[in-house]
mmCIF file of C-alpha atoms in Angstrom:
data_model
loop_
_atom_site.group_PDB
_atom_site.id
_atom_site.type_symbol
_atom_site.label_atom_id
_atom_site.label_comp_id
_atom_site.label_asym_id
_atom_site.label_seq_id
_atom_site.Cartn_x
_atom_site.Cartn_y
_atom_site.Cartn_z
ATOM 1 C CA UNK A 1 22.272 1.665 0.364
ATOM 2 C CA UNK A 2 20.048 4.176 -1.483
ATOM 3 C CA UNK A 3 20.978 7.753 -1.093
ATOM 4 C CA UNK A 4 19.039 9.806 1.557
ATOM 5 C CA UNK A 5 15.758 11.811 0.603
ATOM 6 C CA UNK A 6 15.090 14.933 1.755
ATOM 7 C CA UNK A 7 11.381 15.834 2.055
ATOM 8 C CA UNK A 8 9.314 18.110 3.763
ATOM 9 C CA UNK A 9 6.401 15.877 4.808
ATOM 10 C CA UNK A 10 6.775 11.692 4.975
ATOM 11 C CA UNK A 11 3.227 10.456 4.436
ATOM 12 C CA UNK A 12 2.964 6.764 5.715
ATOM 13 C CA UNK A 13 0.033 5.380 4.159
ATOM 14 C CA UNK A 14 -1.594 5.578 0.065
ATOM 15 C CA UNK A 15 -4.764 5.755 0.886
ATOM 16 C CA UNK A 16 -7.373 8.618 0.450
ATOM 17 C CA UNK A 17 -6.653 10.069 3.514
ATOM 18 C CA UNK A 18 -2.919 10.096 2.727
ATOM 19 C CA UNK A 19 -3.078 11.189 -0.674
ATOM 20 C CA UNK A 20 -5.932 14.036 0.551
ATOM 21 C CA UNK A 21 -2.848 15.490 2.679
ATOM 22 C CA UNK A 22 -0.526 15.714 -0.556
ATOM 23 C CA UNK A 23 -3.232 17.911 -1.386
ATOM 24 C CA UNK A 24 -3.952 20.260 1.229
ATOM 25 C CA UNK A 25 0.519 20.250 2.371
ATOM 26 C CA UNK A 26 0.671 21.159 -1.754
ATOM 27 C CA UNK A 27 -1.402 24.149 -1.161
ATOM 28 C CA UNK A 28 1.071 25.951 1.209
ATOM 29 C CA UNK A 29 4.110 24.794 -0.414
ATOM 30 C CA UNK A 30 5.295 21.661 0.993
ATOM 31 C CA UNK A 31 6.538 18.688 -0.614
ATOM 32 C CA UNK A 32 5.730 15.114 -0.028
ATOM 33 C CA UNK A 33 6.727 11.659 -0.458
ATOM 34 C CA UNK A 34 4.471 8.891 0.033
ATOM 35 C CA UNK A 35 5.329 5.517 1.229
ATOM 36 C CA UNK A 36 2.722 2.419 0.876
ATOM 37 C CA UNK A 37 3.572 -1.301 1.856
ATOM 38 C CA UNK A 38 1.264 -2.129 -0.900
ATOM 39 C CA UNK A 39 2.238 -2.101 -4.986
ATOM 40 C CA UNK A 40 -0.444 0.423 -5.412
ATOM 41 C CA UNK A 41 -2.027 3.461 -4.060
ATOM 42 C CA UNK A 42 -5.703 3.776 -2.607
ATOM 43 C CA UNK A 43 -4.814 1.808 0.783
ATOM 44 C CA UNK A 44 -8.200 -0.110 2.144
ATOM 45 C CA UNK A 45 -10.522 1.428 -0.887
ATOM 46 C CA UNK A 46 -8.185 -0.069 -4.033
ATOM 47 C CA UNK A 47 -7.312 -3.511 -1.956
ATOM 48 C CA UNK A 48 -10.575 -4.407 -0.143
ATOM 49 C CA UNK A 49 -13.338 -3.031 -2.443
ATOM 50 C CA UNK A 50 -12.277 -1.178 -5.237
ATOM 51 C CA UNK A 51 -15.628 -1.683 -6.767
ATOM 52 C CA UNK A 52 -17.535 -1.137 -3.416
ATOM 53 C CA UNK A 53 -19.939 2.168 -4.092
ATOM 54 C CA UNK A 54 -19.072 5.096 -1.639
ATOM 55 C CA UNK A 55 -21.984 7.008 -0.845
ATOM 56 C CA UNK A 56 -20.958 9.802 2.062
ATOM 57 C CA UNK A 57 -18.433 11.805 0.279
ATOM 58 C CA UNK A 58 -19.836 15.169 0.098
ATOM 59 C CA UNK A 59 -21.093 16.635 -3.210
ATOM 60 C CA UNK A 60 -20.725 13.308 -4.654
ATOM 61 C CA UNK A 61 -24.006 10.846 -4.499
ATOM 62 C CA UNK A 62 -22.038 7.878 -5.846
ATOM 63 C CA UNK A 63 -18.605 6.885 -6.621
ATOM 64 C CA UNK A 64 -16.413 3.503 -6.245
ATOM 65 C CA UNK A 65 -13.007 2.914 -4.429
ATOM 66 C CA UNK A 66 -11.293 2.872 -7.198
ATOM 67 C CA UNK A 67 -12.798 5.898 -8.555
ATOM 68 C CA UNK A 68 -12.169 8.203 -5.335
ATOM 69 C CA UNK A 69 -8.726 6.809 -6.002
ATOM 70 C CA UNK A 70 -8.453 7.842 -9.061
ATOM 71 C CA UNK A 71 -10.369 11.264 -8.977
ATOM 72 C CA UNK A 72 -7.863 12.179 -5.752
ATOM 73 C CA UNK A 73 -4.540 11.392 -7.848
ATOM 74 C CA UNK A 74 -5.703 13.899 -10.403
ATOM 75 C CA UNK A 75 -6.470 16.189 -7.782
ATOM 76 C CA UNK A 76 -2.946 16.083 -6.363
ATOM 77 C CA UNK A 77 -1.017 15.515 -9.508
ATOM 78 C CA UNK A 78 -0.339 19.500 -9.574
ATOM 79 C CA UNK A 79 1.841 18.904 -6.385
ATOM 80 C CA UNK A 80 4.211 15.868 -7.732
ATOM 81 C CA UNK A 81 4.206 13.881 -4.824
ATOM 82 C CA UNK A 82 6.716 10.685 -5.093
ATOM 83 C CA UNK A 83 5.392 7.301 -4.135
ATOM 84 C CA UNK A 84 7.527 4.490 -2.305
ATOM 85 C CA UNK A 85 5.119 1.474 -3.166
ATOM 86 C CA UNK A 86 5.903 -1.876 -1.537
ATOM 87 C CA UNK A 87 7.676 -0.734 1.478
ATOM 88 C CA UNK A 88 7.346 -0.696 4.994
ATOM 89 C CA UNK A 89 8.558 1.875 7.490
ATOM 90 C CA UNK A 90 10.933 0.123 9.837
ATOM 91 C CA UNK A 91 11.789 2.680 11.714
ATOM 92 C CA UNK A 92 11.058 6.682 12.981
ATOM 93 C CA UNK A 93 14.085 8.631 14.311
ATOM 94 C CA UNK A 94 13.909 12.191 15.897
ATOM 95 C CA UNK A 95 17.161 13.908 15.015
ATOM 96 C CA UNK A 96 16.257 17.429 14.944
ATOM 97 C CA UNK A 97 13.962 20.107 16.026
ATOM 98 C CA UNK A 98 12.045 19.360 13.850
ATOM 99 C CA UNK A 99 13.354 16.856 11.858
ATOM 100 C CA UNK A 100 12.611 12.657 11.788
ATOM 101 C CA UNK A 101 14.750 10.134 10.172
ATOM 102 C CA UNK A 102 12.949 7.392 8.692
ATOM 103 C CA UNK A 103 13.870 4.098 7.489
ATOM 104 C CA UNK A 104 12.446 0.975 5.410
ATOM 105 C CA UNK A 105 12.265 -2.345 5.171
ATOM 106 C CA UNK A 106 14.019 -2.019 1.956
ATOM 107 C CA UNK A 107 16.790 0.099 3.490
ATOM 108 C CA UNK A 108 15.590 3.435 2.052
ATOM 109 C CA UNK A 109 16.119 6.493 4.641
ATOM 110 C CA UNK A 110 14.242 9.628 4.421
ATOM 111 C CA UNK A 111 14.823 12.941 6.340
ATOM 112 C CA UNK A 112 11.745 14.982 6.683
ATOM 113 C CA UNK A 113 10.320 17.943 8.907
ATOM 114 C CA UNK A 114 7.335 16.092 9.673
ATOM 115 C CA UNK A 115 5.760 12.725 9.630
ATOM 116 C CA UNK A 116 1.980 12.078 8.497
ATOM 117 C CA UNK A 117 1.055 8.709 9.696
ATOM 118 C CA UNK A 118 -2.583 7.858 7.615
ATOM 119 C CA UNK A 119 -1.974 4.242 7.864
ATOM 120 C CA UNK A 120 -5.772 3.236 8.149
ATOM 121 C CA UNK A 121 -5.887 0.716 10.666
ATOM 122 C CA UNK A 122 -2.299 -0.114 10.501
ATOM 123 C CA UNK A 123 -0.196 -2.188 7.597
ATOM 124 C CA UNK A 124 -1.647 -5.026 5.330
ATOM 125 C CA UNK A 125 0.261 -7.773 5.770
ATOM 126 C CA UNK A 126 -0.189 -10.871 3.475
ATOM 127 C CA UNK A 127 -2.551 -13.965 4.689
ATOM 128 C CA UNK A 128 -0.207 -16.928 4.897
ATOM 129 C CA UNK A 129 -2.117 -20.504 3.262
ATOM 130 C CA UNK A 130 -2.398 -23.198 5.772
ATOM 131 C CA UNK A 131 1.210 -25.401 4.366
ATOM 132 C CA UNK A 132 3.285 -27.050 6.681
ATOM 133 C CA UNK A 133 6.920 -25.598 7.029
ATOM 134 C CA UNK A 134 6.076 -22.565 4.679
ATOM 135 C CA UNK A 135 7.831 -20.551 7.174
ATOM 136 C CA UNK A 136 10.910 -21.682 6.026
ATOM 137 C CA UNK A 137 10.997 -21.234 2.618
ATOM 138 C CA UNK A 138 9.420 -17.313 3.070
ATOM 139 C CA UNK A 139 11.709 -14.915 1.596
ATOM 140 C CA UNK A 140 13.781 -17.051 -0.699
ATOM 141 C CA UNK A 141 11.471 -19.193 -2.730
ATOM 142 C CA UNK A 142 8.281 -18.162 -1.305
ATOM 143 C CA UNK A 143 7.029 -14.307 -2.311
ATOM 144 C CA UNK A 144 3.997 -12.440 -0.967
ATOM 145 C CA UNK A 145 4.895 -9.421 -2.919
ATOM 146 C CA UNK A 146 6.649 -8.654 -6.091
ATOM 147 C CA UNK A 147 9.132 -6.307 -5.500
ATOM 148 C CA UNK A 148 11.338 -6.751 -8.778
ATOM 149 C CA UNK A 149 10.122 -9.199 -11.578
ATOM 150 C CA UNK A 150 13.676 -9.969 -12.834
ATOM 151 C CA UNK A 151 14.129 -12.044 -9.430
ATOM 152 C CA UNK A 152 11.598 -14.829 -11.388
ATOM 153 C CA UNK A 153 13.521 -14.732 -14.643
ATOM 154 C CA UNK A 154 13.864 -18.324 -16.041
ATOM 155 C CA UNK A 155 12.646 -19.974 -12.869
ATOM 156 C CA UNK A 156 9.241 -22.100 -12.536
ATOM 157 C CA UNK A 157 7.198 -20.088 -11.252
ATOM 158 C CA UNK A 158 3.856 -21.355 -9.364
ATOM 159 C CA UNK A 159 1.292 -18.894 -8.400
ATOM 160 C CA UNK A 160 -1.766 -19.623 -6.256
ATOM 161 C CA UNK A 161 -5.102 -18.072 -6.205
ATOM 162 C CA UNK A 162 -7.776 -16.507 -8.316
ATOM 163 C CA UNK A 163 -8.240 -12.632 -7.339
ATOM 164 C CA UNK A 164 -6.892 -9.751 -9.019
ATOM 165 C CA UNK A 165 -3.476 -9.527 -7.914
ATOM 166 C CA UNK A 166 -2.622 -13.596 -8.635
ATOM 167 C CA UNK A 167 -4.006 -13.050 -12.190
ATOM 168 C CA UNK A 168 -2.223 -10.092 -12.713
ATOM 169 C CA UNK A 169 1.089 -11.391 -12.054
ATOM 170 C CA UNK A 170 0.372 -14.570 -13.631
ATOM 171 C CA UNK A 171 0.327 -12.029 -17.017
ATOM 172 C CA UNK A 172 3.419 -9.840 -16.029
ATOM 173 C CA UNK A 173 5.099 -12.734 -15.544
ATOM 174 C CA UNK A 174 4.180 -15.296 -17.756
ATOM 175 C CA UNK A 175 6.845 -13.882 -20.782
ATOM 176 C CA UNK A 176 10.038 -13.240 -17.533
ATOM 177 C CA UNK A 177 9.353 -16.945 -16.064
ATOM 178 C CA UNK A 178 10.660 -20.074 -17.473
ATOM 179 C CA UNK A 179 7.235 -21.338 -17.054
ATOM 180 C CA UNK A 180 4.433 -20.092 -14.937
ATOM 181 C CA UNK A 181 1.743 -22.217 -13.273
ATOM 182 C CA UNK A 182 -1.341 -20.735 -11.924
ATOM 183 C CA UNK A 183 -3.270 -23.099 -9.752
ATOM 184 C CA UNK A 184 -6.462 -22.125 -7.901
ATOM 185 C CA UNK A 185 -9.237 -24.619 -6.029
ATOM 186 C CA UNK A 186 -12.262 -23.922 -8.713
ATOM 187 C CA UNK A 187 -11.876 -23.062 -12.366
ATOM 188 C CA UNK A 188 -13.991 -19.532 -11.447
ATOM 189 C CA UNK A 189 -12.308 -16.203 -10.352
ATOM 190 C CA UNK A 190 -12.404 -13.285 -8.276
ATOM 191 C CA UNK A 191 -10.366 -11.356 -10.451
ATOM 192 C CA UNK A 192 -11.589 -8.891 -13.886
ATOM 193 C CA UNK A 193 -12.895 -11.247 -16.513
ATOM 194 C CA UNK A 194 -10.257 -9.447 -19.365
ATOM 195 C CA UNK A 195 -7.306 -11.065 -17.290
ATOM 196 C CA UNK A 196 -8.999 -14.197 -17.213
ATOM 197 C CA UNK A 197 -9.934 -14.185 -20.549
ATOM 198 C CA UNK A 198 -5.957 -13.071 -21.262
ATOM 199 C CA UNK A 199 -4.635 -16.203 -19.160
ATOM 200 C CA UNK A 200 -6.906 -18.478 -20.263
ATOM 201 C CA UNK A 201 -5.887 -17.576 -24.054
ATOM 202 C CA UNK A 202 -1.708 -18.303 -22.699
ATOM 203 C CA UNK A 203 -2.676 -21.760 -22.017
ATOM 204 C CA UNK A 204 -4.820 -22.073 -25.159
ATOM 205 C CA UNK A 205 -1.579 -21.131 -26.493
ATOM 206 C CA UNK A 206 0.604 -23.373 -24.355
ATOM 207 C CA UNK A 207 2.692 -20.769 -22.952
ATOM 208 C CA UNK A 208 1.747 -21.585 -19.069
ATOM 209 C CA UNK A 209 -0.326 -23.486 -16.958
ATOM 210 C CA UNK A 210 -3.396 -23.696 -15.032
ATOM 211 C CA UNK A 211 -4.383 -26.354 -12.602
ATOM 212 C CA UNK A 212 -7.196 -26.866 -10.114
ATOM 213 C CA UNK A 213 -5.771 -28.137 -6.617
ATOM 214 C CA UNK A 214 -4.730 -26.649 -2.976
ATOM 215 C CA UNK A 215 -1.127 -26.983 -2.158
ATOM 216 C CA UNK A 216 -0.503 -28.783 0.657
ATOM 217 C CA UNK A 217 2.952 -29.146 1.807
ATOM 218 C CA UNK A 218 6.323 -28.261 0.071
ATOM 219 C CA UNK A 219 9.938 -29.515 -0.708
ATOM 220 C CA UNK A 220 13.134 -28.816 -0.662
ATOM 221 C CA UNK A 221 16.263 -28.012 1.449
ATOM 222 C CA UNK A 222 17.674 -24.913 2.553
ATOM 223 C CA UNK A 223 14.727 -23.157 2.048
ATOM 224 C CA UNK A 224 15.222 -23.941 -1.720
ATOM 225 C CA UNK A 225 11.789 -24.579 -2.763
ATOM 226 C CA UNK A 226 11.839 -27.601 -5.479
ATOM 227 C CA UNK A 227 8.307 -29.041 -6.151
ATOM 228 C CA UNK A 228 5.000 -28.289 -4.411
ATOM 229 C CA UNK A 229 2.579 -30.900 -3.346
ATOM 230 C CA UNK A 230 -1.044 -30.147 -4.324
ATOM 231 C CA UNK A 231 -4.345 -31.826 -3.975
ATOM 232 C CA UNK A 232 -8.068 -30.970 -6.207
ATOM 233 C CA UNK A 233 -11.112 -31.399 -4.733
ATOM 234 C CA UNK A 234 -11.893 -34.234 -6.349
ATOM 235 C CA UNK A 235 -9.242 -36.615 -7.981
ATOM 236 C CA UNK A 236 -5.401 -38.051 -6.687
ATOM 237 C CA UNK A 237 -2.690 -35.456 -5.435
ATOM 238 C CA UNK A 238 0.140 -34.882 -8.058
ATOM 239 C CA UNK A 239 3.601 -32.682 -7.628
ATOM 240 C CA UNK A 240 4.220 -29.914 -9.396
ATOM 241 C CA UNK A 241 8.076 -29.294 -9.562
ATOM 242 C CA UNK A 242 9.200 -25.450 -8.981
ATOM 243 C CA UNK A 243 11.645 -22.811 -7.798
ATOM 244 C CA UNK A 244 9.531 -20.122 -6.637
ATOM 245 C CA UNK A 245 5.658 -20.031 -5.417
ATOM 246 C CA UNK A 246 3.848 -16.827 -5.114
ATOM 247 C CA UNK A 247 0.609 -17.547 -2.809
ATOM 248 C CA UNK A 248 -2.041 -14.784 -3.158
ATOM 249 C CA UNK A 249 -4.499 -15.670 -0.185
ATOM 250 C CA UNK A 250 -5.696 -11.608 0.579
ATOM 251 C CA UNK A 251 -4.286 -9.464 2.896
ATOM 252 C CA UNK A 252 -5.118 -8.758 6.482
ATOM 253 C CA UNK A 253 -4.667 -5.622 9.037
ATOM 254 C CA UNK A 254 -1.936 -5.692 11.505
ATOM 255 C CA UNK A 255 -0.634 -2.475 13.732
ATOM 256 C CA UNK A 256 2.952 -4.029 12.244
ATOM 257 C CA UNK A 257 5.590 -2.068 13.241
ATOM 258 C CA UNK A 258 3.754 1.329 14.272
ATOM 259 C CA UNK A 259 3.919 -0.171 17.650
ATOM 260 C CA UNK A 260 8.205 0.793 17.860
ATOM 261 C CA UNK A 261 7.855 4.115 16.111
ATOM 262 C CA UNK A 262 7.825 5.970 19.437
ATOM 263 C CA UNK A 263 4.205 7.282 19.147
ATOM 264 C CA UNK A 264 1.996 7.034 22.044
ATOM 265 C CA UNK A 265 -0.954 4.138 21.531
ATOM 266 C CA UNK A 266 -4.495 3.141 22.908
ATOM 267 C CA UNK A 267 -5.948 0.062 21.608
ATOM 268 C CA UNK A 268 -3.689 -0.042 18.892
ATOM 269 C CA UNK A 269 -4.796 3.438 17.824
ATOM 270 C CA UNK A 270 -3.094 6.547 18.149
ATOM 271 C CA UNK A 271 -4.189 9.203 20.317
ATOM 272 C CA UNK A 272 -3.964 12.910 19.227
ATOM 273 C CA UNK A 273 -4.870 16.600 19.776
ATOM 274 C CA UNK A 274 -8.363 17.407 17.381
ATOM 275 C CA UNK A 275 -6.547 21.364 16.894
ATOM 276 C CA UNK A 276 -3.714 19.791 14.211
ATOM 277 C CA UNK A 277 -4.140 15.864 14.987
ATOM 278 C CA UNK A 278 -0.739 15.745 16.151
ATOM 279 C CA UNK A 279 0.414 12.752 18.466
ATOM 280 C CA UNK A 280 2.536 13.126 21.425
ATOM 281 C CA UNK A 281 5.610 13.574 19.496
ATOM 282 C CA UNK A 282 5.748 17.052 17.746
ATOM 283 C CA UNK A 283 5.783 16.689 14.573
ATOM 284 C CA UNK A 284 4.746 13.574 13.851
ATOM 285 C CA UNK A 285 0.428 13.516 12.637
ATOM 286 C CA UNK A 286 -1.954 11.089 12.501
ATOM 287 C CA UNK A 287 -5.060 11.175 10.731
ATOM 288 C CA UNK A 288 -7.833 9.168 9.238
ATOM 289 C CA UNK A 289 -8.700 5.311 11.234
ATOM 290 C CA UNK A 290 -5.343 5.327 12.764
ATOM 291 C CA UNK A 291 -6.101 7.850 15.245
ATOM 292 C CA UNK A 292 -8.575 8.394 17.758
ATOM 293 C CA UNK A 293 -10.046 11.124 19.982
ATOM 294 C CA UNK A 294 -13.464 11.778 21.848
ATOM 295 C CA UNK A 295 -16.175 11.558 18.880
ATOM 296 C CA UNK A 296 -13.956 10.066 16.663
ATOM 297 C CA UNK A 297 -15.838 9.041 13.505
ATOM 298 C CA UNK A 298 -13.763 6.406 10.943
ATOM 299 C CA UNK A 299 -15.305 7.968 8.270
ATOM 300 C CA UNK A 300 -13.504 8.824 4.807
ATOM 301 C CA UNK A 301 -14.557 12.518 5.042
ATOM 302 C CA UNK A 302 -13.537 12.759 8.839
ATOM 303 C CA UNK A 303 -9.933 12.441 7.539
ATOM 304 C CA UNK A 304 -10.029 14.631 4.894
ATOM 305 C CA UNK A 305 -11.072 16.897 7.696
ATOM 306 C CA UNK A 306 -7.878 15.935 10.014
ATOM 307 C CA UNK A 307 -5.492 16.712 6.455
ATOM 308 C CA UNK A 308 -6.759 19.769 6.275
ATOM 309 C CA UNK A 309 -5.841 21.284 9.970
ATOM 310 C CA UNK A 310 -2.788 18.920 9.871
ATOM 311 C CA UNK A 311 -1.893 20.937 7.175
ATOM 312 C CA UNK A 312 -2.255 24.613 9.157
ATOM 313 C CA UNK A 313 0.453 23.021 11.667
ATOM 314 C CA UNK A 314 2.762 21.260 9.689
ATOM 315 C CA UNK A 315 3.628 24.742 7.850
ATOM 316 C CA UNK A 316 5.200 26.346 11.073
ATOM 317 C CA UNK A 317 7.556 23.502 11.500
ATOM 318 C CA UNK A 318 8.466 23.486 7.681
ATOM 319 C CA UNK A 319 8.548 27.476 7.756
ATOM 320 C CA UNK A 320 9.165 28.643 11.305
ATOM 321 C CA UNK A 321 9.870 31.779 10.042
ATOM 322 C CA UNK A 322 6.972 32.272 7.561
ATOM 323 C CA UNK A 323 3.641 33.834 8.335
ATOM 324 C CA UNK A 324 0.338 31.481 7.105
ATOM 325 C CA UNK A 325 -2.088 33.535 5.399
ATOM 326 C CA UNK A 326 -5.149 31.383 5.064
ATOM 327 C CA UNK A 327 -6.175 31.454 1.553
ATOM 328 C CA UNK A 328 -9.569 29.972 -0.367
ATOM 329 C CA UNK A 329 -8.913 28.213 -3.553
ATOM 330 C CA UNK A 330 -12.004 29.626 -4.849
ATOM 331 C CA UNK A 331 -10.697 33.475 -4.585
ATOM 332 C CA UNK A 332 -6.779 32.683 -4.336
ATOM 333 C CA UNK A 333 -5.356 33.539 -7.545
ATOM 334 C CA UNK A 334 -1.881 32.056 -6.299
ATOM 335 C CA UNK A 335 -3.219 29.081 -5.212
ATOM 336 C CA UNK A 336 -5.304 28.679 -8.625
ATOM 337 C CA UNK A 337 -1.923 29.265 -10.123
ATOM 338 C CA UNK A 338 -0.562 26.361 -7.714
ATOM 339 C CA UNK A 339 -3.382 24.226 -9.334
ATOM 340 C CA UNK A 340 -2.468 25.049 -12.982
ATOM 341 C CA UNK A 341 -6.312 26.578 -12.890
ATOM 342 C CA UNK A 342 -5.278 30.227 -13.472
#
C-alpha cells in the first residue's frame, strides 16, 4: 500500500476542463493532483479526436485537441500539478469538515480539502472484441491498459488493432516482449504513419510480427491464455500461440463508478449550484459535461467558466481563515510572479 497524499484539491478527470482548474486553484494558492483512468492527459479531446479542429474557444479561430492539450499544460506548468494516469477512483470518503478520503483502483489513497469531479461524461472504459470466454482470461493474460511494461517481459505478446494506442505499444514493447505480434483485419491503419512506418521496418527486420486476421476465440486454462485462434478475411484460420493479448478496440463512456461516490445524480449527470458548481456534498465540485443545471451548455468554454467560480469557493474551505482578494492577472504583480511572468 502506497503512502497517503495529502493535497489540497483532487481533480478527477485530465481533460481541459480539469487541467483549466489546476490553473485557476494555482492562482490562489492551492495545490492539485490530478487523477485520469487514461495513460494520458486531454480526456475526450486527446482520445476521441486529437486532430479534430476546435473552433469556439475564445480568442482562438482554430486549434486541434491535441493542441488545446498541449497549449493548457504549458499554461499550468507554473503550478506543478501531479498526475495519477491510468487509475480509477474507487471510492470518495468524507472524513472531515472539510476533508474527503479518496481511493483507487490501484490502491492509492489521497486526503484532500476538496474534490473536483471534471470527468466529462463519466470514465472511458475499454470496448471489449466480440471472443467467446474473454471474460475469463481479463486481468491475467488479457490487458486493456498498460499499467507497467515489465509485466510483458519475455512473454509472447499479441496485440490487436490498428489505431494509435495498439501501434504505440506494439513499439514500446517490441524490445521488453519475447516476441510481439501485431495483428489487425486490413494491412491499413488508423494510427500516425511514422509508427507505422517504425513497425513495419521491425518486421522488415524480423524482430516481430504482423498478421492480418480477427481473433476469434481463445485457449487455455485457468485463465492462462496459451494460443489465440484467428481468422483473415479471406484465407484458412491458423493459431497463433501466446501468453498475453492486448486488444485495442477504442474506448467507450460509462458513468463507472461515479454512481457510489455519494454525489447526488440526474440522468447520470450531476446536479449542482451555478454560484461555485458545487454538488450536494460540500466540498465536492463538478464542472464541465458531468454536471448539469438549467441552460447548461456542454461546451469546452462553459467549463472553463465553472473552474473559474469553482475556484472562488474552493479557497474558503482550503483557507477558512484567509480573506480572497480577487486579483486580475493582467494588473496582479503577485500573481504575474505566480506565473513566472514578472
Amino acid at each position: 500500500m502506497s503512502e497517503t497524499i495529502k493535497t489540497d484539491a483532487l481533480i478527477i478527470g485530465a481533460g481541459p476542463c480539469g487541467l483549466f482548474a489546476v490553473f485557476e486553484l494555482g492562482l490562489l494558492d492551492m495545490k492539485a493532483h490530478l487523477i485520469d483512468i487514461l495513460d494520458k492527459v486531454g480526456g475526450q479531446c486527446a482520445e476521441l479526436y486529437p486532430e479534430k479542429p476546435i473552433y469556439d474557444i475564445p480568442g482562438i479561430p482554430y486549434i486541434t485537441g491535441h493542441g488545446l492539450c498541449e497549449a493548457l499544460m504549458a499554461q499550468i506548468k507554473p503550478f506543478g500539478p501531479t498526475f495519477h494516469l491510468n487509475e480509477m477512483v474507487e471510492r470518495i470518503e468524507k472524513i472531515g469538515d472539510p476533508l474527503f478520503r479518496i481511493t483507487t483502483d490501484q490502491g492509492q489513497v489521497f486526503e484532500a480539502k476538496i474534490v473536483v469531479i471534471a470527468a466529462g461524461g463519466g470514465s472511458f472504459q475499454p470496448k471489449r472484441p466480440p471472443v467467446p470466454g474473454i471474460e475469463a482470461y481479463e486481468g491475467t493474460s488479457v490487458h486493456y491498459a498498460v499499467r507497467k511494461m515489465d509485466a510483458f517481459r519475455d512473454k509472447r505478446l499479441l496485440i490487436v488493432g490498428g489505431g494509435d494506442s495498439a501501434l504505440d505499444w506494439t513499439l514500446n514493447l517490441a524490445p521488453v516482449a519475447r516476441r510481439v505480434t501485431l495483428m489487425h483485419r486490413r494491412d491499413q491503419f488508423r494510427a500516425a504513419p511514422d509508427s507505422v512506418n517504425k513497425m513495419k521496418a521491425l518486421v522488415a527486420e524480423k524482430k516481430m510480427d504482423f498478421v492480418l486476421g480477427q481473433v476469434t476465440a481463445l485457449e487455455g486454462e485457468g485463465g492462462r491464455l496459451t494460443a489465440a485462434l484467428a481468422k483473415p478475411d479471406k484465407g484458412e484460420p491458423y493459431r497463433i500461440e501466446c501468453d498475453a493479448m492486448l486488444p485495442f478496440f477504442g474506448l467507450t463512456m460509462k458513468l463507472g463508478p461515479v454512481a457510489s461516490w455519494g454525489v447526488k445524480l440526474e440522468e447520470d449527470l450531476i446536479p449542482v449550484d451555478t454560484a461555485a458548481f458545487e454538488t450536494n456534498i460540500p466540498g465536492i465540485f463538478a464542472i464541465g459535461d458531468i454536471n448539469t443545471y438549467p441552460g447548461k451548455l456542454k461546451l469546452i468554454l462553459s467549463g472553463f467558466h465553472e473552474g473559474a467560480l469553482m475556484a472562488q469557493k474552493a479557497y474558503h474551505y482550503v483557507y477558512p481563515d484567509k480573506r480572497l482578494v480577487f486579483q486580475y492577472t493582467t494588473s496582479s504583480t503577485s500573481l504575474q510572479k505566480k506565473l513566472g511572468v514578472a
